[in-house]
Structures are given as structure tokens and as C-alpha cells.
CSV table of N, CA, C and O in Angstrom, one decimal:
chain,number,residue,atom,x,y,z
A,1,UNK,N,-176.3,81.5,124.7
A,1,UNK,CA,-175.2,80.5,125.0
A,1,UNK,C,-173.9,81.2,125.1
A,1,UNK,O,-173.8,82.3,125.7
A,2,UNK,N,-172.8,80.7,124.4
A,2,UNK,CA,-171.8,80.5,124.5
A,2,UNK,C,-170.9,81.4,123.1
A,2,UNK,O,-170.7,80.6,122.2
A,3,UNK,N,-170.3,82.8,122.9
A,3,UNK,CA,-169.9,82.7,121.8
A,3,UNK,C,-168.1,82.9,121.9
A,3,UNK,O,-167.7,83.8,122.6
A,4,UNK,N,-167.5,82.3,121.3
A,4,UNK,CA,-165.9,82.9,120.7
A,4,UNK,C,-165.7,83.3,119.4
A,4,UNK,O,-165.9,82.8,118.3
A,5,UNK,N,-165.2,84.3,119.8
A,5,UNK,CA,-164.4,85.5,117.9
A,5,UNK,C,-163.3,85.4,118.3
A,5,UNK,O,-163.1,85.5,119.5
A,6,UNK,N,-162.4,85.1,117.4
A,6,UNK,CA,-161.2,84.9,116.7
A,6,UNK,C,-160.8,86.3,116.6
A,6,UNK,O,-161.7,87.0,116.3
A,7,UNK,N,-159.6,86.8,116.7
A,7,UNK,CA,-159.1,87.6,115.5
A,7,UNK,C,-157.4,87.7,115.6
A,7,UNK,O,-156.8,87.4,116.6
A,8,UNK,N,-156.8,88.1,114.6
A,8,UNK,CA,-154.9,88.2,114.8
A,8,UNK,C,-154.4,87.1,113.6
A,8,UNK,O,-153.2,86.8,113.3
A,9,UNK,N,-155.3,86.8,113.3
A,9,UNK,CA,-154.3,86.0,111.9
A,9,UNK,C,-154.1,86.8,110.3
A,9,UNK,O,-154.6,87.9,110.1
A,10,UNK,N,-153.3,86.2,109.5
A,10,UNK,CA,-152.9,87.0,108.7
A,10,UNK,C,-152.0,86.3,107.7
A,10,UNK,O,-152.1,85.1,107.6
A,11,UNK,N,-150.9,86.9,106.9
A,11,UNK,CA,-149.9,86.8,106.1
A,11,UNK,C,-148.7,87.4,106.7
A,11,UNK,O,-148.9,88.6,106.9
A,12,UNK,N,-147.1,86.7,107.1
A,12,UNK,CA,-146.1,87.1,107.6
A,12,UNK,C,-145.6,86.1,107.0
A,12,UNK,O,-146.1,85.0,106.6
A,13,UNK,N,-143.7,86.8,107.0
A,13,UNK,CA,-143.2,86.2,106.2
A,13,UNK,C,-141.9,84.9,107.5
A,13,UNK,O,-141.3,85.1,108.6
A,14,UNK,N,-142.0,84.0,106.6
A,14,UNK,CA,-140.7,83.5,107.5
A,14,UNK,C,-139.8,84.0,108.9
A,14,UNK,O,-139.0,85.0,108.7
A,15,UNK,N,-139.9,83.4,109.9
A,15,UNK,CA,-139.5,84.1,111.2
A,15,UNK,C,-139.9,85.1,111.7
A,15,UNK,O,-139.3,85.5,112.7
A,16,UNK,N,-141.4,86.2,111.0
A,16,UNK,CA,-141.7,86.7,111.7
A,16,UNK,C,-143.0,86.3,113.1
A,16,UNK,O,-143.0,85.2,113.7
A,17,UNK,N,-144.0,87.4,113.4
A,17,UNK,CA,-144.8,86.8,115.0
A,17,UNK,C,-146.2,87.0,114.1
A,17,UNK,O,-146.6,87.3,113.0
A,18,UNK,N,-146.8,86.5,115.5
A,18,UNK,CA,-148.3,87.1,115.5
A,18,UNK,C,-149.0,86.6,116.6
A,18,UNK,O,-148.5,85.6,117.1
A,19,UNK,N,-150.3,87.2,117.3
A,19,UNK,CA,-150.4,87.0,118.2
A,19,UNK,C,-152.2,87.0,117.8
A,19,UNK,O,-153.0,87.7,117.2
A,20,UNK,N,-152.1,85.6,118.4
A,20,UNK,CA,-154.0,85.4,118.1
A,20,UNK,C,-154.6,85.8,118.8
A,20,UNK,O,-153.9,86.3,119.7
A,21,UNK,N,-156.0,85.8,119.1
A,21,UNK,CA,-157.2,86.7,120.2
A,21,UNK,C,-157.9,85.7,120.0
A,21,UNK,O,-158.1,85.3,118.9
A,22,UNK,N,-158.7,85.0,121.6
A,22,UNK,CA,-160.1,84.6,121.2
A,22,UNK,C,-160.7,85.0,122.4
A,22,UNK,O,-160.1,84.7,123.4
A,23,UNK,N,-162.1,85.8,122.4
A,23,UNK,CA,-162.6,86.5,123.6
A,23,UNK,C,-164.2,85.9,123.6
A,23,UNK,O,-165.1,86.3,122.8
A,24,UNK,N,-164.4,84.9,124.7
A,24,UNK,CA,-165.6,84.9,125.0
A,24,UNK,C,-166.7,85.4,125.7
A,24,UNK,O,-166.6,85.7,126.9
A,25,UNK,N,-167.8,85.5,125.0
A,25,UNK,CA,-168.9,86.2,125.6
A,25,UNK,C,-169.9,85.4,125.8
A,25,UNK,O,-169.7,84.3,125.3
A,26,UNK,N,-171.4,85.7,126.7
A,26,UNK,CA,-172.5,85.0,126.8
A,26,UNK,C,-172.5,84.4,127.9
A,26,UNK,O,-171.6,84.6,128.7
A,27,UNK,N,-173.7,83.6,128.2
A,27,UNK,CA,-174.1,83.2,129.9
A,27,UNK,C,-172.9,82.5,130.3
A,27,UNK,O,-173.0,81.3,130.5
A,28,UNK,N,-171.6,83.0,130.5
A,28,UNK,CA,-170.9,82.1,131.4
A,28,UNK,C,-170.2,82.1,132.8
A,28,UNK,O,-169.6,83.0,133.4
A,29,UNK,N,-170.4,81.2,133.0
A,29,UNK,CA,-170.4,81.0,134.5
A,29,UNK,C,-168.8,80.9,135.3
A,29,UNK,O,-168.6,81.1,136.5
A,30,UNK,N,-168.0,80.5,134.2
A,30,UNK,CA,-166.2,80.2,134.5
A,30,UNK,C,-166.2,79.7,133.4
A,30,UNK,O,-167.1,79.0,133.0
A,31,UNK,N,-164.8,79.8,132.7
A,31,UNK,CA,-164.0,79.0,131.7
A,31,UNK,C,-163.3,77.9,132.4
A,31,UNK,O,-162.7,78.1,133.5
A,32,UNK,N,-163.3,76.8,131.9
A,32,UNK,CA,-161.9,75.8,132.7
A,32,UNK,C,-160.9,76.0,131.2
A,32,UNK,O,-160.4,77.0,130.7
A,33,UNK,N,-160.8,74.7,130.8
A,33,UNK,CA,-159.4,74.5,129.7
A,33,UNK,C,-160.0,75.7,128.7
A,33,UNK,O,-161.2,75.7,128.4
A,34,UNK,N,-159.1,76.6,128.2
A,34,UNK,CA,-159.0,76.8,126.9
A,34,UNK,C,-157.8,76.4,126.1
A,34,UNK,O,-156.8,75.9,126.6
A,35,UNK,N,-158.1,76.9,124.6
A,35,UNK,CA,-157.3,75.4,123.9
A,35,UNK,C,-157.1,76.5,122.3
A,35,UNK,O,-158.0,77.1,121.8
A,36,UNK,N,-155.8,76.4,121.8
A,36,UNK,CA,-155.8,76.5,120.3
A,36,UNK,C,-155.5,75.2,119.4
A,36,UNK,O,-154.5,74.5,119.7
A,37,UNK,N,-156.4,74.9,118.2
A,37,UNK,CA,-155.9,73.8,117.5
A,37,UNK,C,-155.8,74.3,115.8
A,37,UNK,O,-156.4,75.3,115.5
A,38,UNK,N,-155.1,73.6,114.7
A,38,UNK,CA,-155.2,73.9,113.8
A,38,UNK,C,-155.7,72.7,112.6
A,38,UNK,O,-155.8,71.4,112.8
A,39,UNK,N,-155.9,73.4,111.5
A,39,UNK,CA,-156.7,72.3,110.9
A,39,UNK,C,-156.3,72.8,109.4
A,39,UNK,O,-156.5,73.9,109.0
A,40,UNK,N,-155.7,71.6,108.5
A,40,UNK,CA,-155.9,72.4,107.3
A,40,UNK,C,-156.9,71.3,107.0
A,40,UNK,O,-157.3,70.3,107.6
A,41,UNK,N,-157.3,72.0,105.2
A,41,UNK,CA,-158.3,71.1,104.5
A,41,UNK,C,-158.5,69.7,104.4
A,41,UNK,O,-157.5,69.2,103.9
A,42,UNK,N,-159.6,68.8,104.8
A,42,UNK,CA,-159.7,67.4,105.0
A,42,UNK,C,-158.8,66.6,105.7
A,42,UNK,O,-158.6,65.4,105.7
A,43,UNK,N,-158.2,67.8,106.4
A,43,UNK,CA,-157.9,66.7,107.9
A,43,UNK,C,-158.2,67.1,109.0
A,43,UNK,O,-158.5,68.3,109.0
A,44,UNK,N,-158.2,66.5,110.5
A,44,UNK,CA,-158.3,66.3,111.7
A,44,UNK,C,-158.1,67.6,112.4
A,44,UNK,O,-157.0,68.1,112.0
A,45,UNK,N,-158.8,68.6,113.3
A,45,UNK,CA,-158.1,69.3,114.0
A,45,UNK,C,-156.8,68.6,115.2
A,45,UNK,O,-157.0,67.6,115.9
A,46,UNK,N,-155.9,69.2,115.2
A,46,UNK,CA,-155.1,68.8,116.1
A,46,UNK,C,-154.7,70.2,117.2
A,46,UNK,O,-154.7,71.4,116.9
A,47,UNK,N,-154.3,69.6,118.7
A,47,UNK,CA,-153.8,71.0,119.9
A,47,UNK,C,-152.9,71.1,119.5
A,47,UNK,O,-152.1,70.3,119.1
A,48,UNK,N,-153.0,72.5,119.5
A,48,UNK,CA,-151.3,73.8,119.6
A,48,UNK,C,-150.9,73.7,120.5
A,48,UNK,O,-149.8,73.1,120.7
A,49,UNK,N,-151.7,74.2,121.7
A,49,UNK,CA,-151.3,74.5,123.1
A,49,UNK,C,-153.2,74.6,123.5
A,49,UNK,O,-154.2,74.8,122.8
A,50,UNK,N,-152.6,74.3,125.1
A,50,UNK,CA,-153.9,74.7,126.1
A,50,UNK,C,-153.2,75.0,127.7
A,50,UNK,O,-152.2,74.7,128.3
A,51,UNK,N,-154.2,75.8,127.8
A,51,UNK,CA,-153.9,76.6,129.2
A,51,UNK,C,-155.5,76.3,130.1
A,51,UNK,O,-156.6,76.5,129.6
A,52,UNK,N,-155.2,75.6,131.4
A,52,UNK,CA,-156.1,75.4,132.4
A,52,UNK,C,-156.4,77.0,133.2
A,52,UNK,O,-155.6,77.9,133.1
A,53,UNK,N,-157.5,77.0,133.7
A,53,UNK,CA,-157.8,78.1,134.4
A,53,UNK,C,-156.9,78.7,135.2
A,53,UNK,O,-156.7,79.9,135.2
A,54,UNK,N,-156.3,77.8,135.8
A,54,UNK,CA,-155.2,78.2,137.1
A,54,UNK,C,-154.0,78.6,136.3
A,54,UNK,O,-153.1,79.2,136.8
A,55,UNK,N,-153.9,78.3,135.0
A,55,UNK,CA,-152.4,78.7,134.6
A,55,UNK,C,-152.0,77.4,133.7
A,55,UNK,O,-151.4,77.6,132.6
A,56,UNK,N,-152.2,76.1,134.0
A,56,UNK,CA,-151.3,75.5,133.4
A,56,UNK,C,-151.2,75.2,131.9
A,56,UNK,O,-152.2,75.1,131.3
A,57,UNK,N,-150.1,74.9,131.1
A,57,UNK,CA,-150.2,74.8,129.6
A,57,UNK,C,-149.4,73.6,129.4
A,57,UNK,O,-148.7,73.0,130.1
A,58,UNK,N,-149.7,73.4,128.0
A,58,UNK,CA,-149.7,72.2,127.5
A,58,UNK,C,-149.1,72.7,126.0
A,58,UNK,O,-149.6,73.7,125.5
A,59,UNK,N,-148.2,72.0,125.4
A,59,UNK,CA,-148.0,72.5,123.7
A,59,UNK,C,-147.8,71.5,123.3
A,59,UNK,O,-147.4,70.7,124.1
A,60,UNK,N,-148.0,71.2,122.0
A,60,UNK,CA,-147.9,70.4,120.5
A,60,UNK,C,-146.2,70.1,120.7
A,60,UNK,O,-145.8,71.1,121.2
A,61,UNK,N,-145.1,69.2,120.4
A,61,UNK,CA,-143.8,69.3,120.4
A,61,UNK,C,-143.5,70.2,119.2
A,61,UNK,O,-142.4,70.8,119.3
A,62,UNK,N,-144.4,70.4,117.9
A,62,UNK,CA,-143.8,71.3,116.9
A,62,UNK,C,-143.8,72.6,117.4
A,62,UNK,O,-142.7,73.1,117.3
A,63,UNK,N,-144.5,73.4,117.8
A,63,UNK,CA,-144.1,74.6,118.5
A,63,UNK,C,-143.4,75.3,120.2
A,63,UNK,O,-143.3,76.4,120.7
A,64,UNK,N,-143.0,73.8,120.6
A,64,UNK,CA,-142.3,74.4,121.9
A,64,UNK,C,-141.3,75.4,121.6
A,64,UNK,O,-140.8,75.7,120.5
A,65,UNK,N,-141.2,75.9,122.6
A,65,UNK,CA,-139.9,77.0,122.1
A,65,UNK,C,-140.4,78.1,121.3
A,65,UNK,O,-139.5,79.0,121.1
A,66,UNK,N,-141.6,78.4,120.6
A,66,UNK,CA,-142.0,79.2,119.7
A,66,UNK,C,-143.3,80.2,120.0
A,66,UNK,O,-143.6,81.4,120.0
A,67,UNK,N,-143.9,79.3,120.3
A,67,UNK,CA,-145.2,79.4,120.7
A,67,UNK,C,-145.3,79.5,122.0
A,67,UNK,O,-144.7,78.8,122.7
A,68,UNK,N,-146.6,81.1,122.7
A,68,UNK,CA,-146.7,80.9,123.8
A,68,UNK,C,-148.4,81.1,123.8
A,68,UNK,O,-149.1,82.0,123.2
A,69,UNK,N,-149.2,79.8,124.9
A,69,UNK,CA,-150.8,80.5,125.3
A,69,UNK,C,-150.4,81.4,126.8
A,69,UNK,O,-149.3,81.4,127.4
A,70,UNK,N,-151.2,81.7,126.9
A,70,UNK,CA,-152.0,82.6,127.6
A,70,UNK,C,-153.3,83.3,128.4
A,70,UNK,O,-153.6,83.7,127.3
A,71,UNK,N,-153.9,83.6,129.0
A,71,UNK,CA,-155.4,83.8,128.8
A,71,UNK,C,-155.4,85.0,130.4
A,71,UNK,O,-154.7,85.1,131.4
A,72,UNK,N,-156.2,85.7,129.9
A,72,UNK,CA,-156.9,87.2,130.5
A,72,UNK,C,-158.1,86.2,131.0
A,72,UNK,O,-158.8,85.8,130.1
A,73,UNK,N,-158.5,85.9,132.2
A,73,UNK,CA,-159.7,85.9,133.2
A,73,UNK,C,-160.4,86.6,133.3
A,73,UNK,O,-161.4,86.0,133.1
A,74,UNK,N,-160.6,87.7,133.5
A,74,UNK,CA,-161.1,88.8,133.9
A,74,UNK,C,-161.4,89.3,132.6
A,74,UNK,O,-162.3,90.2,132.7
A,75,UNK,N,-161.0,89.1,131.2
A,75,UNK,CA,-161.5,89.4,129.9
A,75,UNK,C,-162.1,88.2,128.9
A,75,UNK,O,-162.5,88.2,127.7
A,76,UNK,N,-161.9,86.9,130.0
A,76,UNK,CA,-162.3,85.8,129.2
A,76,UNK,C,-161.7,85.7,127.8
A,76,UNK,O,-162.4,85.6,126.8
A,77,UNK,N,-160.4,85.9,127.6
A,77,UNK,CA,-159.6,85.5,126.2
A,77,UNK,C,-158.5,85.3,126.6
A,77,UNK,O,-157.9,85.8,127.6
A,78,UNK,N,-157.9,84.3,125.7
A,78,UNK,CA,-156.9,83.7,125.5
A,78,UNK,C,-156.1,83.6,123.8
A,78,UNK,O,-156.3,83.5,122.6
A,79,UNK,N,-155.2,83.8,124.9
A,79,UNK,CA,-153.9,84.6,123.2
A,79,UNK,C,-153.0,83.5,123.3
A,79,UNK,O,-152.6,83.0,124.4
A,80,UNK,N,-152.4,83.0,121.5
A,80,UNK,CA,-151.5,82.8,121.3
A,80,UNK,C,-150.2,83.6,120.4
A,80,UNK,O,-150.2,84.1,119.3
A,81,UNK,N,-149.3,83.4,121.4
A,81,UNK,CA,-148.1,84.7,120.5
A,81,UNK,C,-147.6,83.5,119.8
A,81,UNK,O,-147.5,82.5,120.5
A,82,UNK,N,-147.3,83.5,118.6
A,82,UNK,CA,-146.3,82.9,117.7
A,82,UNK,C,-145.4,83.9,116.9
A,82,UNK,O,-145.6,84.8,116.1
A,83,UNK,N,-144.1,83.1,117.8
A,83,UNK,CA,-142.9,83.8,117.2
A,83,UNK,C,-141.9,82.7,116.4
A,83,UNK,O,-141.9,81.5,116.4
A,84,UNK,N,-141.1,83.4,115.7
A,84,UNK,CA,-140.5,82.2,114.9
A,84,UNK,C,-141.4,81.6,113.7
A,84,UNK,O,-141.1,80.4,113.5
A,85,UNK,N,-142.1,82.0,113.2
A,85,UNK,CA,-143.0,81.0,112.6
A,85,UNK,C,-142.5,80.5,111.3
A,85,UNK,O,-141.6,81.2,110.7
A,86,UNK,N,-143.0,79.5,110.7
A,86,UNK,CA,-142.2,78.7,109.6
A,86,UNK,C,-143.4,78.7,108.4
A,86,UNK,O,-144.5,79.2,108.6
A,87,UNK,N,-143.1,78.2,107.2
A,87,UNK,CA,-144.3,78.0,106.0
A,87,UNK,C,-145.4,76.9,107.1
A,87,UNK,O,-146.6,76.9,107.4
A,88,UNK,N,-144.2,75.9,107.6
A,88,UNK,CA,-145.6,74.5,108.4
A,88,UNK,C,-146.4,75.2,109.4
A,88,UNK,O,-147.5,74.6,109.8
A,89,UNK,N,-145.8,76.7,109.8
A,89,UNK,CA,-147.1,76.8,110.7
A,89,UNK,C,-148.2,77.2,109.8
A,89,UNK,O,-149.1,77.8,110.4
A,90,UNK,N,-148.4,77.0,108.8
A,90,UNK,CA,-149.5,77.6,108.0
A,90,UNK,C,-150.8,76.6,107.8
A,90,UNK,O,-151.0,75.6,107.0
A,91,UNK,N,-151.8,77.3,108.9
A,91,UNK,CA,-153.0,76.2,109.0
A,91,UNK,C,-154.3,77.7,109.3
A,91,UNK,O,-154.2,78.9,109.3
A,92,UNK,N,-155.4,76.9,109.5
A,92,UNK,CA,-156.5,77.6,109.9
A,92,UNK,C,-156.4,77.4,111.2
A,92,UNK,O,-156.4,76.1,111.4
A,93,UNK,N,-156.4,78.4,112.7
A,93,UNK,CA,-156.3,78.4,114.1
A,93,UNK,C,-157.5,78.4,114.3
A,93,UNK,O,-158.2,79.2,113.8
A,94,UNK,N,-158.1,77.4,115.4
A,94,UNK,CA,-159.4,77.4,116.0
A,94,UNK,C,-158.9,77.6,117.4
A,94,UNK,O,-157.8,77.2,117.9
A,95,UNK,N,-160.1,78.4,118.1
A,95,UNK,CA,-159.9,78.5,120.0
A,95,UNK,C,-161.0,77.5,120.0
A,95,UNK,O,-161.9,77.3,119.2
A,96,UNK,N,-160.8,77.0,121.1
A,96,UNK,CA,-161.9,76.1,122.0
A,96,UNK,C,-161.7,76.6,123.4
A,96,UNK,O,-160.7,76.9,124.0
A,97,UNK,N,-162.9,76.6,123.9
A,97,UNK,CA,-163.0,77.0,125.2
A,97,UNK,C,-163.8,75.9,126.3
A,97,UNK,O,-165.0,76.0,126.0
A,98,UNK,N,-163.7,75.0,127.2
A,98,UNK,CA,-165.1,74.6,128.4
A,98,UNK,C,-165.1,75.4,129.1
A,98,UNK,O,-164.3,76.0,129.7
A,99,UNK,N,-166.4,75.5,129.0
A,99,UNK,CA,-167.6,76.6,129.6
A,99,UNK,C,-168.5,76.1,130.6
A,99,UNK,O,-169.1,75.1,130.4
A,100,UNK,N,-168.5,76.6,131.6
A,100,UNK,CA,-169.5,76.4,132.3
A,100,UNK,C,-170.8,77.4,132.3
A,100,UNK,O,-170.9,78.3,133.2
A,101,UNK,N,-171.8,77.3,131.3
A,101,UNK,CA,-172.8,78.2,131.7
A,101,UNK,C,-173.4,78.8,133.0
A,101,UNK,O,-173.1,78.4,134.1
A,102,UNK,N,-174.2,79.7,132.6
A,102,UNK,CA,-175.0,80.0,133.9
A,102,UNK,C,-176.4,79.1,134.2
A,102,UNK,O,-176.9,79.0,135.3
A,103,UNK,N,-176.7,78.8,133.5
A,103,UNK,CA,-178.2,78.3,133.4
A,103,UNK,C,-178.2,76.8,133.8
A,103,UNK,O,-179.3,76.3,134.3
A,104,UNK,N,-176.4,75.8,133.5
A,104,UNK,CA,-176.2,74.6,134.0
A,104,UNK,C,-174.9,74.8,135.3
A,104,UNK,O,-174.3,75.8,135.7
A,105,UNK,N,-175.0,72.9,135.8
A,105,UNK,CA,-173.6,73.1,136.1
A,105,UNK,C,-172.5,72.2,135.3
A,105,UNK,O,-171.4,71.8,135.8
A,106,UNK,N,-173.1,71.8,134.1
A,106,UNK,CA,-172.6,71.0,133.1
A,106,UNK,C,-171.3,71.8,132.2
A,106,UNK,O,-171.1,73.0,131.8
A,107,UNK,N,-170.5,70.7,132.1
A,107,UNK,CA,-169.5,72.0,130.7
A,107,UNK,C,-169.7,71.8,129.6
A,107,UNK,O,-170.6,70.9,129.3
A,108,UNK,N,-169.1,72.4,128.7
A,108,UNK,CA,-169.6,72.1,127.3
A,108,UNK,C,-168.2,73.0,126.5
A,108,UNK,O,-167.5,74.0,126.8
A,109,UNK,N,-168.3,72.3,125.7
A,109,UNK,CA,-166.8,72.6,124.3
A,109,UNK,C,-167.1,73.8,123.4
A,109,UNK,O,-168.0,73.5,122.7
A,110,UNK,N,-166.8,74.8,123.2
A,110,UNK,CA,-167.1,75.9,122.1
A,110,UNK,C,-166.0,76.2,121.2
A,110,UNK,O,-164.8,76.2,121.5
A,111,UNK,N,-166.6,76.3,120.0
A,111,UNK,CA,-165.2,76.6,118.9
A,111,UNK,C,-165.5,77.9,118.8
A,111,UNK,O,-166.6,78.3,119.0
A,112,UNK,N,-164.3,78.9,118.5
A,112,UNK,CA,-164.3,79.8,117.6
A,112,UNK,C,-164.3,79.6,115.9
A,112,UNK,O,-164.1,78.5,115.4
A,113,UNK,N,-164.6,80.8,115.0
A,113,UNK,CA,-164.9,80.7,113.8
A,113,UNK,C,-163.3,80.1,112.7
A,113,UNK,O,-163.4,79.7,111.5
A,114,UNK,N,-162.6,80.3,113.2
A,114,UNK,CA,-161.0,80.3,113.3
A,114,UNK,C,-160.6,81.2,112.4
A,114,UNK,O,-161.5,81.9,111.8
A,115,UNK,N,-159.1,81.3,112.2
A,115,UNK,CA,-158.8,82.4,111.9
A,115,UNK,C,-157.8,82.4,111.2
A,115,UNK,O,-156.9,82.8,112.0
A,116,UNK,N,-157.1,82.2,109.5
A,116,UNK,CA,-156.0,82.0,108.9
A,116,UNK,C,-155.0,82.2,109.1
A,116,UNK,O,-154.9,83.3,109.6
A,117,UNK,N,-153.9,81.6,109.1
A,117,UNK,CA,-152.5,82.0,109.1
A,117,UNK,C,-151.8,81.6,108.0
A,117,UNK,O,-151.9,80.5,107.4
A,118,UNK,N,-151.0,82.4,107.8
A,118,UNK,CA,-150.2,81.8,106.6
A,118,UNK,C,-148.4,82.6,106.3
A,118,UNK,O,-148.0,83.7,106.0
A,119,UNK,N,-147.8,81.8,106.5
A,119,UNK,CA,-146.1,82.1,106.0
A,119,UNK,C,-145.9,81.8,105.3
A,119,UNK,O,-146.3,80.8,104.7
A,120,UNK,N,-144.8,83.1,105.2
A,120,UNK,CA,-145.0,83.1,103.5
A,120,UNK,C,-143.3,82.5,103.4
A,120,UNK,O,-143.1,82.0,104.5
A,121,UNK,N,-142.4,82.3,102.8
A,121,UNK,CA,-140.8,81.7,103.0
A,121,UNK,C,-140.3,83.0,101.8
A,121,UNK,O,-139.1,83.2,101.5
């Protein structure tokens, strides 16, 4: 099937960056939306940002201006740079990817494993 790895998260302190990685591999046929969301403990994942295949993006109002997606075609990953970041950006980042396999012509939602962040003030 279908897999996403995470990697780029960490410990940074107030106002500084980081830039996430999620790179998918396995039978796929084209990506359409990819997507970062965050989640802390016992609540809801919610979108960061999402970027459509052609380019287009979408962000959360708490990180406009801060935050940028991204995504490599040709490497099937999609990066978020966060700059400026605050203690509130401090969540666990999930990628989501729709996938079109090879085997269907159906899509289907894939998470990555996500990947900590934390600011420090």
C-alpha cells in the first residue's frame, strides 16, 4: 500500500524555524491533496495547511504569515517551513496524503506517524 515518514520536528526556542518532511512511498499512482494537521493529547486533529497537486494551499488563520506548505512531485513529499514559531505552536504534526494507488482508481487518506514539536519561550 501506501506509506508516509515524517521527519524535522524537535525542540526550538521562541521565534525560531523548522521545516517538516513527509515522503511517500508504495503502489502509488498520483497524490492529489496533501495536508499537515496537529493534535495534542485527547483532542481532535485539526489542518495547518494543505497544498492540492497543482499548487494550491490552504492554512489554519493561526499560522498565516508564518507558516509555509509545499510539496516535491517528483519526490512525493511535502514540507512545512515554520518560521516565527510560538510555545502555541507546540502540538504533535501529522501529514496526510490522497493517494491514488496503482492497483485502484479509488483514493484513499494516509497518515504519517507524526512528529513532535515543541517551543520552548
Amino acid at each position: 500500500q501506501v506509506q508516509l515518514v515524517e521527519s524535522g520536528g524537535g525542540l526550538v526556542q521562541a521565534g525560531g524555524s523548522l521545516r517538516l518532511s513527509c515522503a511517500a512511498s508504495g503502489r502509488i499512482f498520483s497524490i492529489e491533496n496533501m495536508a499537515w494537521y496537529r493534535q495534542a493529547p485527547g483532542k481532535q486533529r485539526e489542518l495547518v495547511a494543505s497544498i492540492s497537486r497543482g499548487g494550491s494551499t490552504n492554512y489554519a488563520d493561526f499560522v498565516k504569515g508564518r507558516f509555509t506548505i509545499s510539496r516535491d512531485n517528483a519526490k512525493n513529499t511535502v514540507y512545512l517551513q515554520m518560521n516565527s514559531l510560538k510555545p502555541e505552536d507546540t502540538f504533535v504534526y501529522y501529514c496526510n496524503a490522497r493517494v491514488r494507488g496503482t492497483w485502484t482508481r479509488y483514493e484513499s487518506d494516509y497518515w504519517g506517524q507524526g512528529t513532535q514539536v515543541t517551543v520552548s519561550s
